[in-house]
Amino acid sequence: MEKISLKINSKSALEEKVLDWDVVQRSFEKSFGSEIYSSWLRNISLVKEYNDHVVLGVKTRFFRDWITSRYADKILNELKKYKLSINRIEFKIEPENIKNKNLFLGTKINKITDIKESVLNYNRLHPKLNFENFIVGKSNNLGFLSAKKICSHLSSYNPLFIYGGVGLGKTHLLNAIGLELSKDHKVMFISAERFMYQFIKSIKKNEMVNFKDFFTKANVFIIDDIQFIRGKEGLQEEFFHTFNTLFDKSSQIIISSDRAPNKLDRVQDRIKSRLSGGLVVDIAPPDYDLKLKILEKQIQDYQTSFKESPDLQEEVINYIAKNSNSNIRELIGVFNRVVAFGKMSRKPLNVNDCKIILRDIYNSNKIITIDKIQNITSSFFSITLSDMLSPRRSRPLARPRQVAMYLAKKLTPRSLPEIGRKFSNRDHTTVIHAVKTIEKLLENNDELRKNVEELKSLILSD
Ligand code: ADP
Ligand code: MG
């Protein structure tokens, strides 16, 4: 097995400290917003800083996966603002910082792990992104079959061009092809962005001969996210020559893109025509069945890793599959989040709990206001809104009022003083008292628990 590794510049490992982590953190808060920042990014630490990459510390595997799948590219962009030479992030899991170790999934200590999804880091093949782990459904069947075909009969089609929206498994498929073919061939696996980065570096260092040599050595050339070359003339020129050289010596070329070749605007026509000269297949968003199959696989993987089942009811799985917006990366992220919260709450989650946990993803435009909670709660308990907000303290009014305060705390991001103000200018200590009272009652008052669940349902679906 021979693989080409991308080490044109060996100086890249030199450590050069530039980043002021406090400043970077503040800029994270600004550009991600305080909610994402405080939930996910605040606890990231700077472990090591190199000239071309940084090692960041996170508390758990779950945090790493979540941050990687959703925020990695943006974090990288933020870092580049302070240090342009950074082109890669690695995460290190540092569980010793965790106060409540058992609350999260990732209590196992992992070594430094590269970001899988970052478009900048594709010079290595990831062993897990193989054919075996690729779940096949209607939407990706053709992509899967043509990828397999290439592996058994090289040059059946050249190039193989796979396109589809974000998070649908293109990189996974390309990686799987790379893994399979690297058993017997020289495989080059690179993202178009990384290709550009090497290209620019070689120009700067006057090493274009090496560059050409390096890339045209491969028998199998896999390039991910080719749409990145749009509008970049110099890069297109170089890509065109690389492509032709490889093609002429019958190297297998495999390309992925977020759109069809003819939709690649600001790309030279001659390149488009080369790209569509072999087999072009698309991957469509997964249907419900495929989403279910992928969730089942996640559950299996979880069982294998943690030797226990994630406590998920069938209705929860169905809810996730039904509401996921058809992006597999997000689907997996959602699954991880629900499992992690289930562990934290130490009880099986129901669909209502999921709606709350996932409200920022699934209901991004549905806002739950305190007004809405007050209206729904008062009519649920058959009292008027003004009675609920009045100073009267009789039990038939006080209890619904406390429930409404409790729900305002649980279902909105409002602070205690803000909630107090909305309840006829009550003090925040009154709100704390209400929340604690209801929490305590919920532990053994079945009737109240049933009512609160029903209310949540009404509020969330309103
Ligand atoms: P893309 O490159 O199209 O944006 P990826 O290949 O990075 O998408 O896939 C996103 C995530 O979803 C990865 O973790 C990948 O392993 C997973 N994934 C995508 N499609 C499948 C599938 N058919 N079976 C299993 N996992 C999948
Ligand atoms: Mg990709």
Coordinates of C-alpha atoms and ligand atoms in Angstrom, one line a residue:
M1 CA 0.0 0.0 0.0
E2 CA 1.5 3.3 -1.0
K3 CA 0.0 6.6 -0.3
I4 CA 1.3 10.0 -1.2
S5 CA 1.5 12.3 1.8
L6 CA 1.4 16.0 1.4
K7 CA 4.5 17.4 2.9
I8 CA 5.9 20.0 0.6
N9 CA 6.7 22.4 3.4
S10 CA 8.3 20.7 6.4
K11 CA 8.7 24.0 8.2
S12 CA 5.0 24.1 8.8
A13 CA 5.4 22.4 12.2
L14 CA 7.4 25.2 13.7
E15 CA 5.6 26.8 16.6
E16 CA 5.0 30.5 16.3
K17 CA 2.7 32.1 18.9
V18 CA 0.5 35.0 17.7
L19 CA -2.9 34.2 19.1
D20 CA -4.3 35.9 22.2
W21 CA -6.9 33.4 23.2
D22 CA -9.0 35.9 25.1
V23 CA -9.3 38.1 22.1
V24 CA -10.2 35.2 19.9
Q25 CA -12.8 34.1 22.3
R26 CA -14.4 37.5 22.3
S27 CA -14.5 37.4 18.5
F28 CA -16.2 34.0 18.7
E29 CA -18.8 35.4 20.9
K30 CA -19.4 38.3 18.5
S31 CA -19.6 36.3 15.4
F32 CA -21.4 33.2 16.6
G33 CA -23.8 35.0 19.0
S34 CA -23.9 34.6 22.7
E35 CA -26.1 31.5 22.8
I36 CA -23.9 29.3 20.6
Y37 CA -20.9 30.8 22.2
S38 CA -21.9 30.0 25.7
S39 CA -23.3 26.5 24.9
W40 CA -20.5 25.3 22.7
L41 CA -17.5 27.5 22.3
R42 CA -16.7 29.2 25.6
N43 CA -14.9 26.2 27.0
I44 CA -12.7 25.6 24.1
S45 CA -9.1 26.1 25.2
L46 CA -6.0 26.8 23.1
V47 CA -3.7 23.8 23.8
K48 CA -1.0 24.4 21.2
E49 CA -0.3 26.9 18.5
Y50 CA 1.7 26.1 15.4
N51 CA 2.5 28.1 12.3
D52 CA -0.1 26.4 10.2
H53 CA -2.5 24.8 12.7
V54 CA -3.7 24.9 16.2
V55 CA -4.7 22.3 18.7
L56 CA -7.8 23.2 20.7
G57 CA -9.0 21.5 23.8
V58 CA -12.6 20.4 24.3
K59 CA -14.2 18.6 27.2
T60 CA -15.8 15.6 25.5
R61 CA -16.1 13.7 22.3
F62 CA -19.6 14.8 22.0
F63 CA -18.5 18.4 22.1
R64 CA -15.8 17.7 19.6
D65 CA -18.1 16.1 17.2
W66 CA -20.8 18.7 17.5
I67 CA -18.4 21.6 17.1
T68 CA -16.6 19.9 14.3
S69 CA -19.7 19.2 12.3
R70 CA -21.3 22.6 12.7
Y71 CA -18.7 25.3 13.5
A72 CA -15.3 24.1 12.4
D73 CA -15.1 26.0 9.2
K74 CA -16.3 29.2 10.8
I75 CA -13.9 28.8 13.7
L76 CA -11.1 28.4 11.2
N77 CA -12.2 31.6 9.5
E78 CA -12.2 33.4 12.8
L79 CA -8.7 32.2 13.6
K80 CA -7.5 33.2 10.2
K81 CA -8.4 36.8 11.0
Y82 CA -5.7 36.8 13.6
K83 CA -3.3 34.4 12.0
L84 CA -3.6 34.0 8.3
S85 CA -1.2 31.0 8.1
I86 CA -3.6 28.7 10.0
N87 CA -5.3 26.2 7.7
R88 CA -6.2 23.4 10.0
I89 CA -7.6 22.8 13.4
E90 CA -7.1 19.7 15.6
F91 CA -9.1 19.0 18.7
K92 CA -7.8 17.3 21.8
I93 CA -10.2 15.9 24.3
E94 CA -9.2 17.0 27.8
P95 CA -11.7 15.4 30.1
E96 CA -9.9 16.3 33.3
N97 CA -11.6 19.7 32.9
I98 CA -15.0 18.2 33.2
K99 CA -16.8 18.8 36.3
N100 CA -19.6 16.3 35.6
K101 CA -17.8 13.7 33.7
N102 CA -20.6 11.2 33.5
L103 CA -23.0 13.7 31.9
F104 CA -21.6 13.4 28.5
L105 CA -21.0 10.7 26.0
G106 CA -17.3 11.1 25.5
T107 CA -15.8 10.1 28.7
K108 CA -13.2 8.0 27.0
I109 CA -10.0 9.8 26.4
N110 CA -9.2 10.2 22.8
K111 CA -5.8 11.2 21.3
I112 CA -5.6 14.3 19.2
T113 CA -8.2 13.9 16.5
D114 CA -8.2 15.7 13.2
I115 CA -11.3 17.5 12.1
K116 CA -13.1 15.2 9.7
E117 CA -15.3 17.6 8.0
S118 CA -13.1 20.6 7.6
V119 CA -12.6 21.1 3.9
L120 CA -9.0 22.0 4.6
N121 CA -7.8 18.7 5.9
Y122 CA -8.2 16.0 3.3
N123 CA -4.8 14.7 2.7
R124 CA -5.5 11.7 4.9
L125 CA -8.1 9.0 4.5
H126 CA -10.3 8.3 7.4
P127 CA -10.7 4.6 8.1
K128 CA -14.2 4.9 9.3
L129 CA -15.6 6.6 6.1
N130 CA -15.6 3.3 4.3
F131 CA -18.2 1.5 2.1
E132 CA -19.3 -0.7 5.0
N133 CA -20.4 2.3 7.0
F134 CA -22.1 3.9 4.1
I135 CA -25.9 3.2 4.3
V136 CA -27.5 2.9 1.0
G137 CA -31.0 4.1 0.1
K138 CA -32.9 5.3 -3.0
S139 CA -31.2 8.7 -3.0
N140 CA -27.6 7.6 -3.0
N141 CA -27.9 4.1 -4.6
L142 CA -26.5 5.2 -7.9
G143 CA -23.6 7.1 -6.4
F144 CA -22.8 4.1 -4.2
L145 CA -22.9 1.6 -7.1
S146 CA -20.7 3.7 -9.4
A147 CA -18.2 4.2 -6.6
K148 CA -18.1 0.4 -6.1
K149 CA -17.8 -0.2 -9.8
I150 CA -14.8 2.1 -10.0
C151 CA -13.1 0.1 -7.3
S152 CA -13.6 -3.2 -9.1
H153 CA -13.0 -2.0 -12.6
L154 CA -10.7 1.0 -12.7
S155 CA -11.4 3.4 -15.6
S156 CA -14.9 2.1 -16.2
Y157 CA -15.8 5.7 -16.3
N158 CA -13.2 8.5 -16.2
P159 CA -13.8 10.8 -14.5
L160 CA -16.4 9.8 -12.1
F161 CA -18.2 13.0 -11.0
I162 CA -20.4 12.8 -7.9
Y163 CA -22.5 15.8 -6.9
G164 CA -25.1 16.7 -4.3
G165 CA -25.9 19.1 -1.5
V166 CA -24.0 19.6 1.6
G167 CA -23.9 16.8 4.2
L168 CA -25.2 14.1 1.9
G169 CA -22.2 11.8 1.9
K170 CA -20.0 12.9 -1.0
T171 CA -16.8 13.1 1.0
H172 CA -17.7 9.8 2.7
L173 CA -18.0 8.1 -0.7
L174 CA -14.8 9.6 -2.1
N175 CA -13.0 8.6 1.1
A176 CA -14.4 5.0 0.7
I177 CA -13.1 4.8 -2.8
G178 CA -9.7 6.1 -1.7
L179 CA -9.5 3.5 1.1
E180 CA -10.4 0.7 -1.2
L181 CA -8.1 1.7 -4.0
S182 CA -5.1 2.6 -1.8
K183 CA -4.7 -1.1 -1.2
D184 CA -3.2 -1.5 -4.7
H185 CA -2.7 2.0 -6.1
K186 CA -1.1 5.3 -5.5
V187 CA -4.0 7.4 -4.3
M188 CA -4.1 11.1 -4.0
F189 CA -7.0 12.4 -2.0
I190 CA -7.4 16.1 -1.6
S191 CA -9.9 18.9 -1.4
A192 CA -9.9 21.5 -4.1
E193 CA -9.2 24.1 -1.4
R194 CA -6.2 22.2 -0.1
F195 CA -5.1 21.8 -3.7
M196 CA -5.2 25.6 -4.1
Y197 CA -3.3 26.0 -0.9
Q198 CA -0.5 23.7 -2.1
F199 CA -0.5 25.5 -5.4
I200 CA 0.0 28.9 -3.9
K201 CA 2.6 27.7 -1.6
S202 CA 4.5 26.2 -4.4
I203 CA 4.4 29.3 -6.5
K204 CA 5.7 31.3 -3.5
K205 CA 8.5 28.9 -2.9
N206 CA 9.2 28.5 -6.6
E207 CA 8.5 24.8 -6.4
M208 CA 6.0 24.5 -9.3
V209 CA 8.0 21.7 -10.8
N210 CA 7.7 19.7 -7.6
F211 CA 4.0 20.5 -7.4
K212 CA 3.3 19.2 -10.9
D213 CA 5.3 16.1 -10.2
F214 CA 3.7 15.5 -7.0
F215 CA 0.2 15.6 -8.2
T216 CA 0.6 13.8 -11.4
K217 CA 2.3 10.8 -9.8
A218 CA -1.0 9.4 -8.6
N219 CA -2.8 6.5 -10.3
V220 CA -6.0 7.5 -8.6
F221 CA -6.7 11.2 -8.1
I222 CA -9.6 12.1 -5.9
I223 CA -10.5 15.7 -5.6
D224 CA -13.3 16.8 -3.2
D225 CA -15.5 19.9 -3.5
I226 CA -14.3 21.0 -6.9
Q227 CA -16.8 23.9 -6.8
F228 CA -14.1 25.7 -4.9
I229 CA -12.3 26.5 -8.1
R230 CA -15.1 28.8 -9.3
G231 CA -13.9 32.2 -10.2
K232 CA -10.2 31.3 -9.5
E233 CA -8.6 31.5 -12.9
G234 CA -5.0 30.7 -12.0
L235 CA -6.2 27.7 -10.1
Q236 CA -8.4 26.5 -12.9
E237 CA -5.4 26.7 -15.3
E238 CA -3.4 24.5 -13.0
F239 CA -6.2 22.1 -12.4
F240 CA -6.8 21.8 -16.1
H241 CA -3.2 20.8 -16.7
T242 CA -3.1 18.4 -13.8
F243 CA -6.3 16.8 -15.0
N244 CA -5.1 16.4 -18.6
T245 CA -1.7 14.9 -17.5
L246 CA -3.5 12.4 -15.2
F247 CA -6.1 11.6 -17.8
D248 CA -3.6 11.0 -20.6
K249 CA -1.7 8.5 -18.5
S250 CA -5.0 6.8 -17.7
S251 CA -5.1 7.6 -14.0
Q252 CA -8.5 7.3 -12.5
I253 CA -10.0 10.6 -11.6
I254 CA -12.9 11.0 -9.1
I255 CA -14.5 14.4 -8.4
S256 CA -17.1 15.7 -6.0
S257 CA -19.0 18.9 -6.3
D258 CA -22.0 20.6 -4.7
R259 CA -23.6 21.0 -8.1
A260 CA -23.7 19.5 -11.6
P261 CA -20.8 20.2 -14.0
N262 CA -22.9 22.4 -16.2
K263 CA -24.0 24.5 -13.2
L264 CA -20.4 25.4 -12.3
D265 CA -20.6 29.0 -13.1
R266 CA -17.3 30.9 -13.4
V267 CA -15.5 27.8 -14.4
Q268 CA -13.9 27.5 -17.9
D269 CA -16.0 25.7 -20.4
R270 CA -13.2 23.4 -21.3
I271 CA -13.0 22.3 -17.7
K272 CA -16.7 21.7 -17.5
S273 CA -16.6 19.6 -20.5
R274 CA -13.7 17.5 -19.1
L275 CA -15.6 17.1 -15.9
S276 CA -18.7 15.7 -17.5
G277 CA -16.8 13.5 -20.0
G278 CA -17.1 10.3 -17.8
L279 CA -20.0 9.4 -15.6
V280 CA -21.9 12.1 -13.7
V281 CA -24.1 10.9 -10.8
D282 CA -26.0 12.9 -8.2
I283 CA -26.8 12.1 -4.6
A284 CA -30.2 13.4 -3.5
P285 CA -31.4 14.2 0.0
P286 CA -32.3 11.1 2.0
D287 CA -35.9 10.0 2.3
Y288 CA -37.5 9.0 5.5
D289 CA -36.5 5.3 5.2
L290 CA -32.8 6.1 4.7
K291 CA -32.9 8.5 7.6
L292 CA -34.3 5.8 9.8
K293 CA -31.6 3.4 8.6
I294 CA -28.9 5.9 9.4
L295 CA -30.3 6.4 12.9
E296 CA -30.4 2.7 13.5
K297 CA -26.8 2.5 12.5
Q298 CA -26.0 5.3 14.9
I299 CA -27.7 3.3 17.7
Q300 CA -25.7 0.2 16.8
D301 CA -22.4 2.1 16.8
Y302 CA -23.3 3.6 20.1
Q303 CA -24.0 0.2 21.5
T304 CA -20.6 -1.1 20.2
S305 CA -18.7 1.9 21.6
F306 CA -20.4 2.2 25.0
K307 CA -21.7 -1.3 25.7
E308 CA -25.1 0.0 26.4
S309 CA -28.1 1.2 24.4
P310 CA -28.9 4.8 24.1
D311 CA -32.3 5.2 25.8
L312 CA -34.4 6.3 22.9
Q313 CA -38.1 5.6 22.4
E314 CA -39.2 4.7 18.9
E315 CA -41.4 7.9 18.7
V316 CA -38.3 9.9 19.3
I317 CA -36.4 8.2 16.5
N318 CA -39.3 8.8 14.2
Y319 CA -39.6 12.4 15.3
I320 CA -35.9 13.0 14.5
A321 CA -36.2 11.3 11.1
K322 CA -39.3 13.1 10.2
N323 CA -38.1 16.6 11.1
S324 CA -34.5 16.5 10.1
N325 CA -34.0 18.7 7.2
S326 CA -32.5 16.0 5.0
N327 CA -28.9 16.6 5.7
I328 CA -27.2 13.5 7.0
R329 CA -24.5 15.4 8.8
E330 CA -27.1 17.3 10.7
L331 CA -29.1 14.2 11.3
I332 CA -26.2 12.5 13.1
G333 CA -25.5 15.7 15.0
V334 CA -29.1 15.8 16.2
F335 CA -28.9 12.2 17.2
N336 CA -25.8 12.9 19.3
R337 CA -27.4 15.8 21.0
V338 CA -30.5 14.0 21.9
V339 CA -28.5 11.0 23.3
A340 CA -26.3 13.4 25.3
F341 CA -29.3 15.2 26.8
G342 CA -31.0 11.9 27.6
K343 CA -27.9 10.9 29.5
M344 CA -27.9 14.1 31.4
S345 CA -31.6 13.9 32.4
R346 CA -31.2 10.3 33.3
K347 CA -34.7 9.4 32.0
P348 CA -36.0 8.3 28.6
L349 CA -36.8 11.4 26.6
N350 CA -40.1 11.9 24.9
V351 CA -41.0 13.9 21.8
N352 CA -41.7 17.0 23.8
D353 CA -38.2 16.9 25.4
C354 CA -36.8 16.6 21.9
K355 CA -38.7 19.5 20.6
I356 CA -37.1 21.6 23.4
I357 CA -33.6 20.3 22.9
L358 CA -33.8 20.7 19.2
R359 CA -35.8 23.9 19.0
D360 CA -32.9 26.0 17.7
I361 CA -32.5 23.5 14.8
Y362 CA -36.0 22.5 13.9
N363 CA -38.0 25.6 14.8
S364 CA -35.5 28.2 14.1
N365 CA -38.2 30.6 13.0
K366 CA -40.7 29.7 15.6
I367 CA -40.2 31.8 18.6
I368 CA -41.7 30.9 22.0
T369 CA -42.6 34.1 23.9
I370 CA -43.6 34.6 27.5
D371 CA -46.9 36.1 26.2
K372 CA -47.6 32.9 24.4
I373 CA -46.9 30.8 27.4
Q374 CA -49.1 33.0 29.6
N375 CA -52.0 32.8 27.2
I376 CA -51.9 29.1 26.7
T377 CA -51.3 28.4 30.4
S378 CA -54.1 30.6 31.6
S379 CA -56.7 29.2 29.2
F380 CA -55.5 25.6 29.9
F381 CA -56.3 26.2 33.6
S382 CA -59.5 28.0 32.7
I383 CA -58.5 31.3 34.4
T384 CA -58.2 34.7 32.8
L385 CA -54.9 36.2 31.9
S386 CA -55.5 39.2 34.1
D387 CA -56.2 36.9 37.1
M388 CA -53.1 35.0 36.4
L389 CA -51.0 38.1 36.4
S390 CA -52.9 39.7 39.3
P391 CA -51.3 40.0 42.8
R392 CA -53.9 37.5 44.3
R393 CA -52.3 34.5 45.9
S394 CA -55.1 31.9 46.1
R395 CA -54.0 28.5 45.1
P396 CA -56.2 28.2 41.9
L397 CA -54.4 31.3 40.6
A398 CA -51.0 30.9 42.1
R399 CA -50.4 27.4 40.8
P400 CA -51.0 28.2 37.1
R401 CA -48.9 31.3 37.6
Q402 CA -46.0 29.3 38.9
V403 CA -46.4 26.8 36.1
A404 CA -46.3 29.6 33.6
M405 CA -43.1 31.0 35.2
Y406 CA -41.6 27.6 35.2
L407 CA -42.4 27.1 31.5
A408 CA -41.0 30.6 30.7
K409 CA -37.7 29.6 32.3
K410 CA -37.6 26.2 30.6
L411 CA -38.8 27.1 27.1
T412 CA -37.4 30.6 26.5
P413 CA -33.9 32.0 26.9
R414 CA -35.2 34.9 29.0
S415 CA -33.5 35.7 32.3
L416 CA -35.2 35.5 35.7
P417 CA -35.6 39.3 36.1
E418 CA -37.0 39.5 32.6
I419 CA -39.6 36.8 33.4
G420 CA -40.4 38.6 36.6
R421 CA -41.1 41.8 34.8
K422 CA -43.5 40.0 32.4
F423 CA -45.5 38.8 35.4
S424 CA -46.6 42.2 36.6
N425 CA -43.2 43.3 37.7
R426 CA -42.6 40.5 40.2
D427 CA -39.2 40.1 41.7
H428 CA -36.7 37.5 40.2
T429 CA -36.7 35.7 43.5
T430 CA -40.4 35.1 43.1
V431 CA -39.6 33.4 39.8
I432 CA -36.9 31.3 41.3
H433 CA -39.3 30.2 44.0
A434 CA -41.9 29.3 41.4
V435 CA -39.5 27.3 39.3
K436 CA -38.2 25.4 42.4
T437 CA -41.7 24.7 43.6
I438 CA -42.9 23.3 40.3
E439 CA -39.7 21.2 39.9
K440 CA -40.2 19.8 43.4
L441 CA -43.9 19.0 42.7
L442 CA -43.1 17.4 39.4
E443 CA -41.1 14.7 41.2
N444 CA -44.2 13.1 42.7
N445 CA -47.3 14.8 41.5
D446 CA -48.5 12.8 38.5
E447 CA -51.4 15.0 37.8
L448 CA -49.2 18.1 37.6
R449 CA -46.6 16.3 35.5
K450 CA -49.3 15.3 33.0
N451 CA -50.6 18.9 32.8
V452 CA -47.1 20.3 32.3
E453 CA -46.3 17.8 29.5
E454 CA -49.6 18.7 27.8
L455 CA -48.9 22.4 28.1
K456 CA -45.5 22.0 26.7
S457 CA -47.0 20.2 23.8
L458 CA -49.5 22.9 23.2
I459 CA -46.9 25.7 23.4
L460 CA -44.4 23.9 21.2
S461 CA -46.9 23.1 18.5
D462 CA -48.6 26.4 18.5
Ligands
ADP1 P1 -20.7 15.9 2.1 O1 -19.3 15.7 1.7 O2 -21.7 15.5 1.0 O3 -21.0 17.3 2.6 P2 -20.1 14.0 4.1 O4 -19.6 12.9 3.3 O5 -19.1 14.8 4.8 O6 -21.1 14.9 3.2 O7 -21.2 13.3 5.1 C1 -21.6 14.0 6.3 C2 -21.7 13.0 7.4 O8 -22.8 12.1 7.2 C3 -20.5 12.2 7.6 O9 -20.3 11.9 8.9 C4 -20.8 10.9 6.9 O10 -20.1 9.8 7.4 C5 -22.3 10.8 7.1 N1 -23.0 10.1 6.0 C6 -23.4 10.7 4.9 N2 -24.0 9.8 4.1 C7 -24.0 8.7 4.8 C8 -24.6 7.4 4.5 N3 -25.2 7.1 3.4 N4 -24.4 6.4 5.5 C9 -23.8 6.7 6.6 N5 -23.3 7.9 6.9 C10 -23.4 8.9 6.0
MG2 MG -17.8 17.0 1.8

